[in-house]
Amino acid sequence: MKAGLAGTVTSTGSSGALGQYIVVTHPNTMKTTYAHLRRASVGVGTSVNSATKIGEMGASGTRDGRARLHLEVQQGGERINPRLTYDCPR
């Protein structure tokens, strides 16, 4: 999986509900969180862009064991719909 936008990795780790995750902070106060990863390919402080592989989708933090990606977008601390930021297929 690749980063959606250019930014800097500000957090990686593991959480019960999210499993393995990566947080990327972008220059415009936006943050994107990628969760349920099998593994992260980047560490804190890594500069990324839309061509940078940041991790592998997985099933960490899920109960059913099925691979998925949780994408969360925050702008100014508020969650926003990723469809407003990314060209997401329906």
mmCIF file with all atom_site columns, C-alpha atoms in Angstrom:
data_model
loop_
_atom_site.group_PDB
_atom_site.id
_atom_site.type_symbol
_atom_site.label_atom_id
_atom_site.label_alt_id
_atom_site.label_comp_id
_atom_site.label_asym_id
_atom_site.label_entity_id
_atom_site.label_seq_id
_atom_site.pdbx_PDB_ins_code
_atom_site.Cartn_x
_atom_site.Cartn_y
_atom_site.Cartn_z
_atom_site.occupancy
_atom_site.B_iso_or_equiv
_atom_site.pdbx_formal_charge
_atom_site.auth_seq_id
_atom_site.auth_comp_id
_atom_site.auth_asym_id
_atom_site.auth_atom_id
_atom_site.pdbx_PDB_model_num
ATOM 1  C CA . MET A 1 1  ? 0.000   0.000   0.000  1.00 0.00 ? 1  MET A CA 1
ATOM 2  C CA . LYS A 1 2  ? 1.199   3.510   -0.807 1.00 0.00 ? 2  LYS A CA 1
ATOM 3  C CA . ALA A 1 3  ? 0.700   6.798   0.989  1.00 0.00 ? 3  ALA A CA 1
ATOM 4  C CA . GLY A 1 4  ? -2.229  8.842   -0.282 1.00 0.00 ? 4  GLY A CA 1
ATOM 5  C CA . LEU A 1 5  ? -0.512  12.214  0.043  1.00 0.00 ? 5  LEU A CA 1
ATOM 6  C CA . ALA A 1 6  ? 2.954   13.606  0.753  1.00 0.00 ? 6  ALA A CA 1
ATOM 7  C CA . GLY A 1 7  ? 3.876   14.052  4.394  1.00 0.00 ? 7  GLY A CA 1
ATOM 8  C CA . THR A 1 8  ? 5.932   12.723  7.298  1.00 0.00 ? 8  THR A CA 1
ATOM 9  C CA . VAL A 1 9  ? 5.301   9.576   9.319  1.00 0.00 ? 9  VAL A CA 1
ATOM 10 C CA . THR A 1 10 ? 4.617   10.817  12.857 1.00 0.00 ? 10 THR A CA 1
ATOM 11 C CA . SER A 1 11 ? 3.479   7.598   14.534 1.00 0.00 ? 11 SER A CA 1
ATOM 12 C CA . THR A 1 12 ? 3.530   3.838   14.075 1.00 0.00 ? 12 THR A CA 1
ATOM 13 C CA . GLY A 1 13 ? 2.516   1.146   16.484 1.00 0.00 ? 13 GLY A CA 1
ATOM 14 C CA . SER A 1 14 ? -0.150  -1.270  17.569 1.00 0.00 ? 14 SER A CA 1
ATOM 15 C CA . SER A 1 15 ? -3.548  -0.664  19.127 1.00 0.00 ? 15 SER A CA 1
ATOM 16 C CA . GLY A 1 16 ? -6.134  -3.237  20.143 1.00 0.00 ? 16 GLY A CA 1
ATOM 17 C CA . ALA A 1 17 ? -8.892  -1.948  17.845 1.00 0.00 ? 17 ALA A CA 1
ATOM 18 C CA . LEU A 1 18 ? -6.694  -0.689  14.998 1.00 0.00 ? 18 LEU A CA 1
ATOM 19 C CA . GLY A 1 19 ? -3.997  -3.357  15.037 1.00 0.00 ? 19 GLY A CA 1
ATOM 20 C CA . GLN A 1 20 ? -0.752  -2.244  13.387 1.00 0.00 ? 20 GLN A CA 1
ATOM 21 C CA . TYR A 1 21 ? -1.074  1.369   12.203 1.00 0.00 ? 21 TYR A CA 1
ATOM 22 C CA . ILE A 1 22 ? 0.770   4.281   10.600 1.00 0.00 ? 22 ILE A CA 1
ATOM 23 C CA . VAL A 1 23 ? -0.051  7.985   10.982 1.00 0.00 ? 23 VAL A CA 1
ATOM 24 C CA . VAL A 1 24 ? 1.170   10.437  8.327  1.00 0.00 ? 24 VAL A CA 1
ATOM 25 C CA . THR A 1 25 ? 1.034   14.183  9.009  1.00 0.00 ? 25 THR A CA 1
ATOM 26 C CA . HIS A 1 26 ? 0.709   16.425  5.961  1.00 0.00 ? 26 HIS A CA 1
ATOM 27 C CA . PRO A 1 27 ? 1.797   20.074  5.516  1.00 0.00 ? 27 PRO A CA 1
ATOM 28 C CA . ASN A 1 28 ? -1.813  21.361  5.510  1.00 0.00 ? 28 ASN A CA 1
ATOM 29 C CA . THR A 1 29 ? -2.593  20.136  9.109  1.00 0.00 ? 29 THR A CA 1
ATOM 30 C CA . MET A 1 30 ? -4.176  16.981  7.681  1.00 0.00 ? 30 MET A CA 1
ATOM 31 C CA . LYS A 1 31 ? -3.378  13.564  9.175  1.00 0.00 ? 31 LYS A CA 1
ATOM 32 C CA . THR A 1 32 ? -4.064  10.180  7.622  1.00 0.00 ? 32 THR A CA 1
ATOM 33 C CA . THR A 1 33 ? -4.155  6.961   9.621  1.00 0.00 ? 33 THR A CA 1
ATOM 34 C CA . TYR A 1 34 ? -3.745  3.576   7.924  1.00 0.00 ? 34 TYR A CA 1
ATOM 35 C CA . ALA A 1 35 ? -4.692  0.639   10.178 1.00 0.00 ? 35 ALA A CA 1
ATOM 36 C CA . HIS A 1 36 ? -5.139  -3.170  10.296 1.00 0.00 ? 36 HIS A CA 1
ATOM 37 C CA . LEU A 1 37 ? -1.759  -3.550  8.593  1.00 0.00 ? 37 LEU A CA 1
ATOM 38 C CA . ARG A 1 38 ? 0.219   -6.756  8.358  1.00 0.00 ? 38 ARG A CA 1
ATOM 39 C CA . ARG A 1 39 ? 3.384   -4.701  8.647  1.00 0.00 ? 39 ARG A CA 1
ATOM 40 C CA . ALA A 1 40 ? 4.663   -1.145  8.303  1.00 0.00 ? 40 ALA A CA 1
ATOM 41 C CA . SER A 1 41 ? 7.399   -0.442  5.750  1.00 0.00 ? 41 SER A CA 1
ATOM 42 C CA . VAL A 1 42 ? 8.303   2.999   7.158  1.00 0.00 ? 42 VAL A CA 1
ATOM 43 C CA . GLY A 1 43 ? 9.270   4.416   10.528 1.00 0.00 ? 43 GLY A CA 1
ATOM 44 C CA . VAL A 1 44 ? 8.654   7.636   12.406 1.00 0.00 ? 44 VAL A CA 1
ATOM 45 C CA . GLY A 1 45 ? 10.335  10.578  10.680 1.00 0.00 ? 45 GLY A CA 1
ATOM 46 C CA . THR A 1 46 ? 10.178  9.065   7.175  1.00 0.00 ? 46 THR A CA 1
ATOM 47 C CA . SER A 1 47 ? 9.144   11.524  4.452  1.00 0.00 ? 47 SER A CA 1
ATOM 48 C CA . VAL A 1 48 ? 6.591   9.933   2.110  1.00 0.00 ? 48 VAL A CA 1
ATOM 49 C CA . ASN A 1 49 ? 4.732   10.804  -1.075 1.00 0.00 ? 49 ASN A CA 1
ATOM 50 C CA . SER A 1 50 ? 2.060   9.096   -3.153 1.00 0.00 ? 50 SER A CA 1
ATOM 51 C CA . ALA A 1 51 ? 4.688   6.743   -4.655 1.00 0.00 ? 51 ALA A CA 1
ATOM 52 C CA . THR A 1 52 ? 6.083   5.587   -1.284 1.00 0.00 ? 52 THR A CA 1
ATOM 53 C CA . LYS A 1 53 ? 5.174   2.091   -0.103 1.00 0.00 ? 53 LYS A CA 1
ATOM 54 C CA . ILE A 1 54 ? 4.253   2.532   3.552  1.00 0.00 ? 54 ILE A CA 1
ATOM 55 C CA . GLY A 1 55 ? 2.996   -0.916  4.517  1.00 0.00 ? 55 GLY A CA 1
ATOM 56 C CA . GLU A 1 56 ? 1.092   -4.084  3.728  1.00 0.00 ? 56 GLU A CA 1
ATOM 57 C CA . MET A 1 57 ? -2.632  -4.493  4.232  1.00 0.00 ? 57 MET A CA 1
ATOM 58 C CA . GLY A 1 58 ? -3.530  -7.146  6.759  1.00 0.00 ? 58 GLY A CA 1
ATOM 59 C CA . ALA A 1 59 ? -5.958  -8.231  9.441  1.00 0.00 ? 59 ALA A CA 1
ATOM 60 C CA . SER A 1 60 ? -4.317  -7.040  12.660 1.00 0.00 ? 60 SER A CA 1
ATOM 61 C CA . GLY A 1 61 ? -6.853  -5.758  15.185 1.00 0.00 ? 61 GLY A CA 1
ATOM 62 C CA . THR A 1 62 ? -9.771  -7.552  13.491 1.00 0.00 ? 62 THR A CA 1
ATOM 63 C CA . ARG A 1 63 ? -11.900 -10.305 14.952 1.00 0.00 ? 63 ARG A CA 1
ATOM 64 C CA . ASP A 1 64 ? -12.732 -12.152 11.751 1.00 0.00 ? 64 ASP A CA 1
ATOM 65 C CA . GLY A 1 65 ? -9.155  -12.396 10.420 1.00 0.00 ? 65 GLY A CA 1
ATOM 66 C CA . ARG A 1 66 ? -10.071 -10.915 7.018  1.00 0.00 ? 66 ARG A CA 1
ATOM 67 C CA . ALA A 1 67 ? -7.644  -8.420  5.477  1.00 0.00 ? 67 ALA A CA 1
ATOM 68 C CA . ARG A 1 68 ? -8.832  -4.829  5.252  1.00 0.00 ? 68 ARG A CA 1
ATOM 69 C CA . LEU A 1 69 ? -7.595  -1.273  5.403  1.00 0.00 ? 69 LEU A CA 1
ATOM 70 C CA . HIS A 1 70 ? -8.934  1.330   7.819  1.00 0.00 ? 70 HIS A CA 1
ATOM 71 C CA . LEU A 1 71 ? -8.245  4.799   6.403  1.00 0.00 ? 71 LEU A CA 1
ATOM 72 C CA . GLU A 1 72 ? -8.983  7.753   8.636  1.00 0.00 ? 72 GLU A CA 1
ATOM 73 C CA . VAL A 1 73 ? -8.515  11.364  7.500  1.00 0.00 ? 73 VAL A CA 1
ATOM 74 C CA . GLN A 1 74 ? -8.388  14.238  9.980  1.00 0.00 ? 74 GLN A CA 1
ATOM 75 C CA . GLN A 1 75 ? -8.236  17.940  9.174  1.00 0.00 ? 75 GLN A CA 1
ATOM 76 C CA . GLY A 1 76 ? -7.536  20.264  12.100 1.00 0.00 ? 76 GLY A CA 1
ATOM 77 C CA . GLY A 1 77 ? -8.316  17.441  14.550 1.00 0.00 ? 77 GLY A CA 1
ATOM 78 C CA . GLU A 1 78 ? -11.738 16.688  13.008 1.00 0.00 ? 78 GLU A CA 1
ATOM 79 C CA . ARG A 1 79 ? -12.443 13.469  11.111 1.00 0.00 ? 79 ARG A CA 1
ATOM 80 C CA . ILE A 1 80 ? -13.470 14.074  7.507  1.00 0.00 ? 80 ILE A CA 1
ATOM 81 C CA . ASN A 1 81 ? -14.837 11.855  4.751  1.00 0.00 ? 81 ASN A CA 1
ATOM 82 C CA . PRO A 1 82 ? -11.879 10.415  2.740  1.00 0.00 ? 82 PRO A CA 1
ATOM 83 C CA . ARG A 1 83 ? -13.975 10.758  -0.435 1.00 0.00 ? 83 ARG A CA 1
ATOM 84 C CA . LEU A 1 84 ? -13.581 14.531  -0.030 1.00 0.00 ? 84 LEU A CA 1
ATOM 85 C CA . THR A 1 85 ? -9.779  14.155  -0.159 1.00 0.00 ? 85 THR A CA 1
ATOM 86 C CA . TYR A 1 86 ? -9.102  11.106  -2.343 1.00 0.00 ? 86 TYR A CA 1
ATOM 87 C CA . ASP A 1 87 ? -10.501 9.958   -5.669 1.00 0.00 ? 87 ASP A CA 1
ATOM 88 C CA . CYS A 1 88 ? -12.155 6.871   -4.129 1.00 0.00 ? 88 CYS A CA 1
ATOM 89 C CA . PRO A 1 89 ? -14.085 4.388   -6.271 1.00 0.00 ? 89 PRO A CA 1
ATOM 90 C CA . ARG A 1 90 ? -17.639 3.680   -5.154 1.00 0.00 ? 90 ARG A CA 1
#
